CSV table of C-alpha atoms in Angstrom, one decimal:
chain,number,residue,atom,x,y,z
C,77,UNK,CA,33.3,14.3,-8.2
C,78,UNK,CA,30.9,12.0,-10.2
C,79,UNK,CA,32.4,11.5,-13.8
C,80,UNK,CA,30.8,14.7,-16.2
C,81,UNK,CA,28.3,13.9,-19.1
C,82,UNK,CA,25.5,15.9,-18.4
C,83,UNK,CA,23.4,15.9,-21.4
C,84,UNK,CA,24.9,12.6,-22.9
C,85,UNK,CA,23.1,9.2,-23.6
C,86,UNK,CA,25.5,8.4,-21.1
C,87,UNK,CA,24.7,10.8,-18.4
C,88,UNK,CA,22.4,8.8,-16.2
C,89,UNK,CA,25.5,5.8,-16.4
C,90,UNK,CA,28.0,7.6,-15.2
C,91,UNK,CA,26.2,9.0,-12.5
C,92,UNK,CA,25.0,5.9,-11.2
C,93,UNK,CA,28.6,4.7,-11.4
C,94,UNK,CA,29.8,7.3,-9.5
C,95,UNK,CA,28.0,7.3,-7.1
C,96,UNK,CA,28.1,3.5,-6.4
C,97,UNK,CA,32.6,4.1,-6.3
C,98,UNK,CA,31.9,6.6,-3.7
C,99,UNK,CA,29.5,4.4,-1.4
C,100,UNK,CA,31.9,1.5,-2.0
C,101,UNK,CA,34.6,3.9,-0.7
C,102,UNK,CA,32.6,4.4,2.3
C,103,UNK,CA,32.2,0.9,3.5
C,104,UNK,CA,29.3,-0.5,2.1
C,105,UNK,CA,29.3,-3.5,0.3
C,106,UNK,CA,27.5,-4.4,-3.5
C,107,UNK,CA,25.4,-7.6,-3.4
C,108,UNK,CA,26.0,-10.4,-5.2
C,109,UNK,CA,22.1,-10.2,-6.9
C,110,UNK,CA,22.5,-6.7,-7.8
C,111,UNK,CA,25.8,-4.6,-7.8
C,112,UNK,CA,23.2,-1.3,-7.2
C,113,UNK,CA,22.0,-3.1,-4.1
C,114,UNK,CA,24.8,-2.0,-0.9
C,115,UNK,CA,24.4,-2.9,2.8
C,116,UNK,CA,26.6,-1.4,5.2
C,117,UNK,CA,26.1,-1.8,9.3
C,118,UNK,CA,22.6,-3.4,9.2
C,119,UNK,CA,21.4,-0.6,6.5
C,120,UNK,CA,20.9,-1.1,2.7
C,121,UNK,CA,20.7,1.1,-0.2
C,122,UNK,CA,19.4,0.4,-4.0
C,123,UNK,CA,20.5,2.8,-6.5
C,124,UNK,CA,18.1,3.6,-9.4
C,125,UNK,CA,19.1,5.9,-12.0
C,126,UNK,CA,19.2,9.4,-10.0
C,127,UNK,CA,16.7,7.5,-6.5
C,128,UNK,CA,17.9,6.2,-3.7
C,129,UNK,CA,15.8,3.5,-1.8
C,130,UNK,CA,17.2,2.7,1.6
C,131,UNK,CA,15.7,0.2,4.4
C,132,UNK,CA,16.5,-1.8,8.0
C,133,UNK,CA,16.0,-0.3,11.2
C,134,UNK,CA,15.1,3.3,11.6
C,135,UNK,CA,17.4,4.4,13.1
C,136,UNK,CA,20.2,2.6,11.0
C,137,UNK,CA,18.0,3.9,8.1
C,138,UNK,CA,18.4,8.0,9.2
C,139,UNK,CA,22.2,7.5,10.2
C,140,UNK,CA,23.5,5.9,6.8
C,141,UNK,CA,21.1,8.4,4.6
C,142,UNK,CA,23.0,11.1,6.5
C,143,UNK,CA,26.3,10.0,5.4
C,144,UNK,CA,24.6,9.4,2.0
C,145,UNK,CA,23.5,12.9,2.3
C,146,UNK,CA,27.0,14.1,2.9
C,147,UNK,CA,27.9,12.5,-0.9
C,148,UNK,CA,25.2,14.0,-3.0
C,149,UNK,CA,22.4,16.7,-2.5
C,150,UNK,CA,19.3,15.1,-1.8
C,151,UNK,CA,16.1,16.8,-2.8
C,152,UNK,CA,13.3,14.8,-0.8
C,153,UNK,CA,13.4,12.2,1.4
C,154,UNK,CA,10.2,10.5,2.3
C,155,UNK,CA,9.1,7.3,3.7
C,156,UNK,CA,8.2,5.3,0.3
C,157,UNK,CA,4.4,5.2,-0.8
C,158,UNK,CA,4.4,5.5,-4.3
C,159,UNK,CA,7.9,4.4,-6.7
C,160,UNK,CA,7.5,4.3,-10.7
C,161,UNK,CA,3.7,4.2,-10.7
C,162,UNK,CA,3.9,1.6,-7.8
C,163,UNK,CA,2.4,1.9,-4.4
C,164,UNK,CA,3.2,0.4,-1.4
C,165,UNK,CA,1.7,0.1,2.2
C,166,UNK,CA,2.8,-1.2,5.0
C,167,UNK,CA,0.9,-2.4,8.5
C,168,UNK,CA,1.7,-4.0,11.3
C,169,UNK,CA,-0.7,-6.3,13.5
C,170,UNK,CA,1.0,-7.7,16.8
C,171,UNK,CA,3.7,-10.5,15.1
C,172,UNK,CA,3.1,-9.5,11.8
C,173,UNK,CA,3.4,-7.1,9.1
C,174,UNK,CA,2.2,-7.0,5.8
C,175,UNK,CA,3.7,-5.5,2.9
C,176,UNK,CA,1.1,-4.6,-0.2
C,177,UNK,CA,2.4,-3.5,-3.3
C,178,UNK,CA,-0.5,-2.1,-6.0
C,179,UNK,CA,-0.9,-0.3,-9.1
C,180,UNK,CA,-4.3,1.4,-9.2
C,181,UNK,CA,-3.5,4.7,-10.7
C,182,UNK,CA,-1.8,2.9,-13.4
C,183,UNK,CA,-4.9,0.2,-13.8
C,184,UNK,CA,-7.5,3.5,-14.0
C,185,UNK,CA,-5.0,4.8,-17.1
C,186,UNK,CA,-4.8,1.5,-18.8
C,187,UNK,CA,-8.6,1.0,-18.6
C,188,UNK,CA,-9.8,4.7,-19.2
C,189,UNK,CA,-7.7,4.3,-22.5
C,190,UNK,CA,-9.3,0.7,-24.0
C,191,UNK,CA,-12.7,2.7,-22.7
C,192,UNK,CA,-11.5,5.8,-25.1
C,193,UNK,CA,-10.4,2.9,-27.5
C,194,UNK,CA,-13.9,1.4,-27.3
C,195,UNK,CA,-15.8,4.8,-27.2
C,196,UNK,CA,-17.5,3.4,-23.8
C,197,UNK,CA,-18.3,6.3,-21.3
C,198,UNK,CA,-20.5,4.2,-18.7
C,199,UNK,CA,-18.9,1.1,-16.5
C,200,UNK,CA,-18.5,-2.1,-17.8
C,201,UNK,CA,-20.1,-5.7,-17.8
C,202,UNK,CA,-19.1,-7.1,-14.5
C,203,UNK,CA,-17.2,-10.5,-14.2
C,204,UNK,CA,-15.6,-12.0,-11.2
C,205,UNK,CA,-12.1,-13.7,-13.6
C,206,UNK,CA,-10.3,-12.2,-16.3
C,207,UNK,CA,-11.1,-15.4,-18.9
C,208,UNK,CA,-14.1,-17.7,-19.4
C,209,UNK,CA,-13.7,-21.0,-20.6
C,210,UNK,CA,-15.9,-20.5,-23.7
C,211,UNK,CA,-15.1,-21.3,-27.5
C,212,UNK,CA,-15.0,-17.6,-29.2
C,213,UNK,CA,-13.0,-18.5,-32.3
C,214,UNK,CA,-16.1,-20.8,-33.1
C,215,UNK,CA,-18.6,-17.9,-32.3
C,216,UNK,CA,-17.1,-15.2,-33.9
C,217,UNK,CA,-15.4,-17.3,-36.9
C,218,UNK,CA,-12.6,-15.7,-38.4
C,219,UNK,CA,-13.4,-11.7,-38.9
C,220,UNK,CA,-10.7,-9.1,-38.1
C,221,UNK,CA,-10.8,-7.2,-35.1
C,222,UNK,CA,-11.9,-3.6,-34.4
C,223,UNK,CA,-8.6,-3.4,-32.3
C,224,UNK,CA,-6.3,-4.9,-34.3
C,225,UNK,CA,-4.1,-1.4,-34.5
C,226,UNK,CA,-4.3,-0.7,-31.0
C,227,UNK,CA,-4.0,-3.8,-29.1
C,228,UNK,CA,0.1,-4.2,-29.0
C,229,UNK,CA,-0.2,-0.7,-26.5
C,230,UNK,CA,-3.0,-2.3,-24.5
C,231,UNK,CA,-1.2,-5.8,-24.4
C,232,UNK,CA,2.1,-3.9,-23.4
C,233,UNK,CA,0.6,-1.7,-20.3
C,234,UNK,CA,-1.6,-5.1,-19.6
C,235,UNK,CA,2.5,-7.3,-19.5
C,236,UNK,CA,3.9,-4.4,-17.0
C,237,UNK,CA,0.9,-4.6,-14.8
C,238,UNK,CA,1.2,-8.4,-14.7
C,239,UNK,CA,5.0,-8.6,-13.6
C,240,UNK,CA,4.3,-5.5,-11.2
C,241,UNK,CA,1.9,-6.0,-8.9
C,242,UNK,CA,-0.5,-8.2,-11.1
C,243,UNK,CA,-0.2,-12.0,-11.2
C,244,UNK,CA,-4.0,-12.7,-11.2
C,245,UNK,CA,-3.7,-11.4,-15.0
C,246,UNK,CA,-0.9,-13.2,-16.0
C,247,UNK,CA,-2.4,-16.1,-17.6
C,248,UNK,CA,-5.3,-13.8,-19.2
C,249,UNK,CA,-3.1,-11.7,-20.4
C,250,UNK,CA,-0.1,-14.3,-21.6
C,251,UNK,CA,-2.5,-16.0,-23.7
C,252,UNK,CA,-4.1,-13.5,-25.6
C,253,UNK,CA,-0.7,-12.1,-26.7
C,254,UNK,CA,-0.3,-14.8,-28.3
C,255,UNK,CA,-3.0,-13.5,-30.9
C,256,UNK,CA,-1.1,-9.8,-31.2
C,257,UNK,CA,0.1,-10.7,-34.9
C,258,UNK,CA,-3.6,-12.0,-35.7
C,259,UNK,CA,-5.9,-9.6,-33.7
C,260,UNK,CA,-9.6,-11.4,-34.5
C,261,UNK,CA,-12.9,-10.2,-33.0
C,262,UNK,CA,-12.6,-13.2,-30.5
C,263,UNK,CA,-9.4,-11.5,-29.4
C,264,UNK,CA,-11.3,-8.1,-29.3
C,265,UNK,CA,-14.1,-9.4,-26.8
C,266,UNK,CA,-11.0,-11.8,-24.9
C,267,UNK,CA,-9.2,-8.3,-24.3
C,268,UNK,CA,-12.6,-6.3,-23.2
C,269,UNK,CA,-13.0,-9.3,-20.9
C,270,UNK,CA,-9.8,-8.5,-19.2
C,271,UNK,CA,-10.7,-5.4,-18.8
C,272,UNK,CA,-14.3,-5.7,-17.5
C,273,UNK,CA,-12.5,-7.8,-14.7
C,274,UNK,CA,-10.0,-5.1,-14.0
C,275,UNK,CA,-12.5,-2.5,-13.5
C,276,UNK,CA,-13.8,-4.6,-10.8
C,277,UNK,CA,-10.0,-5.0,-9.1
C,278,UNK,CA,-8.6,-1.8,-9.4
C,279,UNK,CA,-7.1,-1.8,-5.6
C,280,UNK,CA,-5.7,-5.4,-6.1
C,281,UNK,CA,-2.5,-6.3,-5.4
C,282,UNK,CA,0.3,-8.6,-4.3
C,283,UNK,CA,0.8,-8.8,0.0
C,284,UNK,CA,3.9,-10.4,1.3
C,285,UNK,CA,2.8,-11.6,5.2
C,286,UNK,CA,5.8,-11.5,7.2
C,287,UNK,CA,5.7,-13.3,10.6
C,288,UNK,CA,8.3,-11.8,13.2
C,289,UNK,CA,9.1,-14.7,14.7
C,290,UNK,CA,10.5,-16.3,11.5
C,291,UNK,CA,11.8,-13.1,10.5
C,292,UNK,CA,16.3,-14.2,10.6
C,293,UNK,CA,15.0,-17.2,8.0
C,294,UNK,CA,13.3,-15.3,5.9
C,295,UNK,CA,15.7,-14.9,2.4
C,296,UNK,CA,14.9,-12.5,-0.4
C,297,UNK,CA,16.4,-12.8,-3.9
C,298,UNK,CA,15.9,-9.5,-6.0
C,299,UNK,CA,16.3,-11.0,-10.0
C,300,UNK,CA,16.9,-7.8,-12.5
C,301,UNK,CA,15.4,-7.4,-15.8
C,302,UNK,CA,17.1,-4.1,-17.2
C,303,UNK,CA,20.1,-2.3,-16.5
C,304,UNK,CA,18.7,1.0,-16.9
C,305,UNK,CA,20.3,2.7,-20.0
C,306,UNK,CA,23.3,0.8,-20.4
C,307,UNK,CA,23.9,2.0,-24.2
C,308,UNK,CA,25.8,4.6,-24.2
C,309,UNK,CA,24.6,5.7,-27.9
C,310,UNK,CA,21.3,5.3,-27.3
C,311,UNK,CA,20.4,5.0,-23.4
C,312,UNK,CA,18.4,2.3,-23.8
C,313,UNK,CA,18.5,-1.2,-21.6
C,314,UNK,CA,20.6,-3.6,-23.0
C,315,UNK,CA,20.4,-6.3,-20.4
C,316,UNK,CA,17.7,-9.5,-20.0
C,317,UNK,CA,16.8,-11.7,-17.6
């Protein structure tokens, strides 16, 4: 049995911990990176909260969920699309295959609220980069912005984008946080810039290319940011970088 503490902060903890002492009592083996990340007989398994993601071969893949299976009742099991608003697609062309990881349902919810924000109903402007090199704070002077309330929640959804599936934004976005304590209008029409370039990029995303031929070199290190409700009082992350 897992430990009990349904209904507790904890609950979600001491699941997780379970289950990990029973896989680790089955033969496979924590990584180094990540002590949620297991690999047993050419399989691996990362444990989030109450999913299991598992990968390698297929047919290592259906034999090691089937012991995993055996542990705890699993409700689905799919071949991944979509995980935590995050979708992924795979295709393979002769030597290669491509990974793509994108967030579009997410980037539609992020800019359908700054249109709300704005009170926009049609499209916007079209621009082909997220920032123009152009002197606003000398244009606009110092008045207040409209969205001086508001802009922490779009600058937060705008930072999660970024580190998912994102980097084009990164710089964009990075440097008009800086102005989150001091919203201006310069800041108001920096921020609908972002925006109007989004619109335009709503299927973007990051592609890893994978050539088969190099595929025994190939080394991937997984860095963690949160330890998914490690407080026991509060669930809450606890952990950093």
């Amino acid at each position: 049995k897992t430990p009990s503490g349904c209904g507790s902060a904890a609950s979600g903890m001491l699941f997780v911990d379970g289950l990990l002492e029973h896989l680790i009592a089955k033969g496979w083996t924590p990584s180094a990176v990540d002590g949620a990340v297991l690999e047993k007989s050419g399989a691996m398994v990362a444990v989030y909260v109450d999913d299991l993601l598992m990968g390698r071969p297929p047919a290592a893949t259906r034999q090691r969920m089937a012991e995993v299976g055996r542990m705890v009742r699993l409700s689905k099991v799919h071949e991944l699309a979509c995980f935590l608003g995050t979708s992924y697609a795979v295709m393979r062309r002769g030597g290669v295959t491509y990974v793509t990881a994108s967030q579009p349902e997410y980037a539609r919810l992020l800019l359908q609220r700054f249109k709300d924000d704005m009170g926009c109903a049609g499209p916007l402007r079209k621009v082909d980069t997220p920032m123009a090199q152009e002197d606003l704070e000398a244009q606009c002077g110092e008045k207040p912005g409209r969205l001086s309330r508001s802009a922490p929640t779009h600058l937060g959804g705008l930072l999660f984008l970024v580190r998912s599936s994102r980097p084009d934004l990164a710089y964009a976005v990075g440097f008009l946080t800086r102005y989150a304590a001091s919203w201006s209008e310069a800041a108001d029409r920096r921020l609908k810039r972002i925006f109007e370039y989004l619109e335009g990029t709503l299927d973007h995303g990051v592609r890893w290319t994978v050539y088969h031929a190099d595929a025994g070199a190939i080394v991937m290190k997984v860095f963690t940011d949160a330890d998914h409700g490690g407080c026991q009082e509060t669930a809450r992350s606890t952990t950093g970088w």
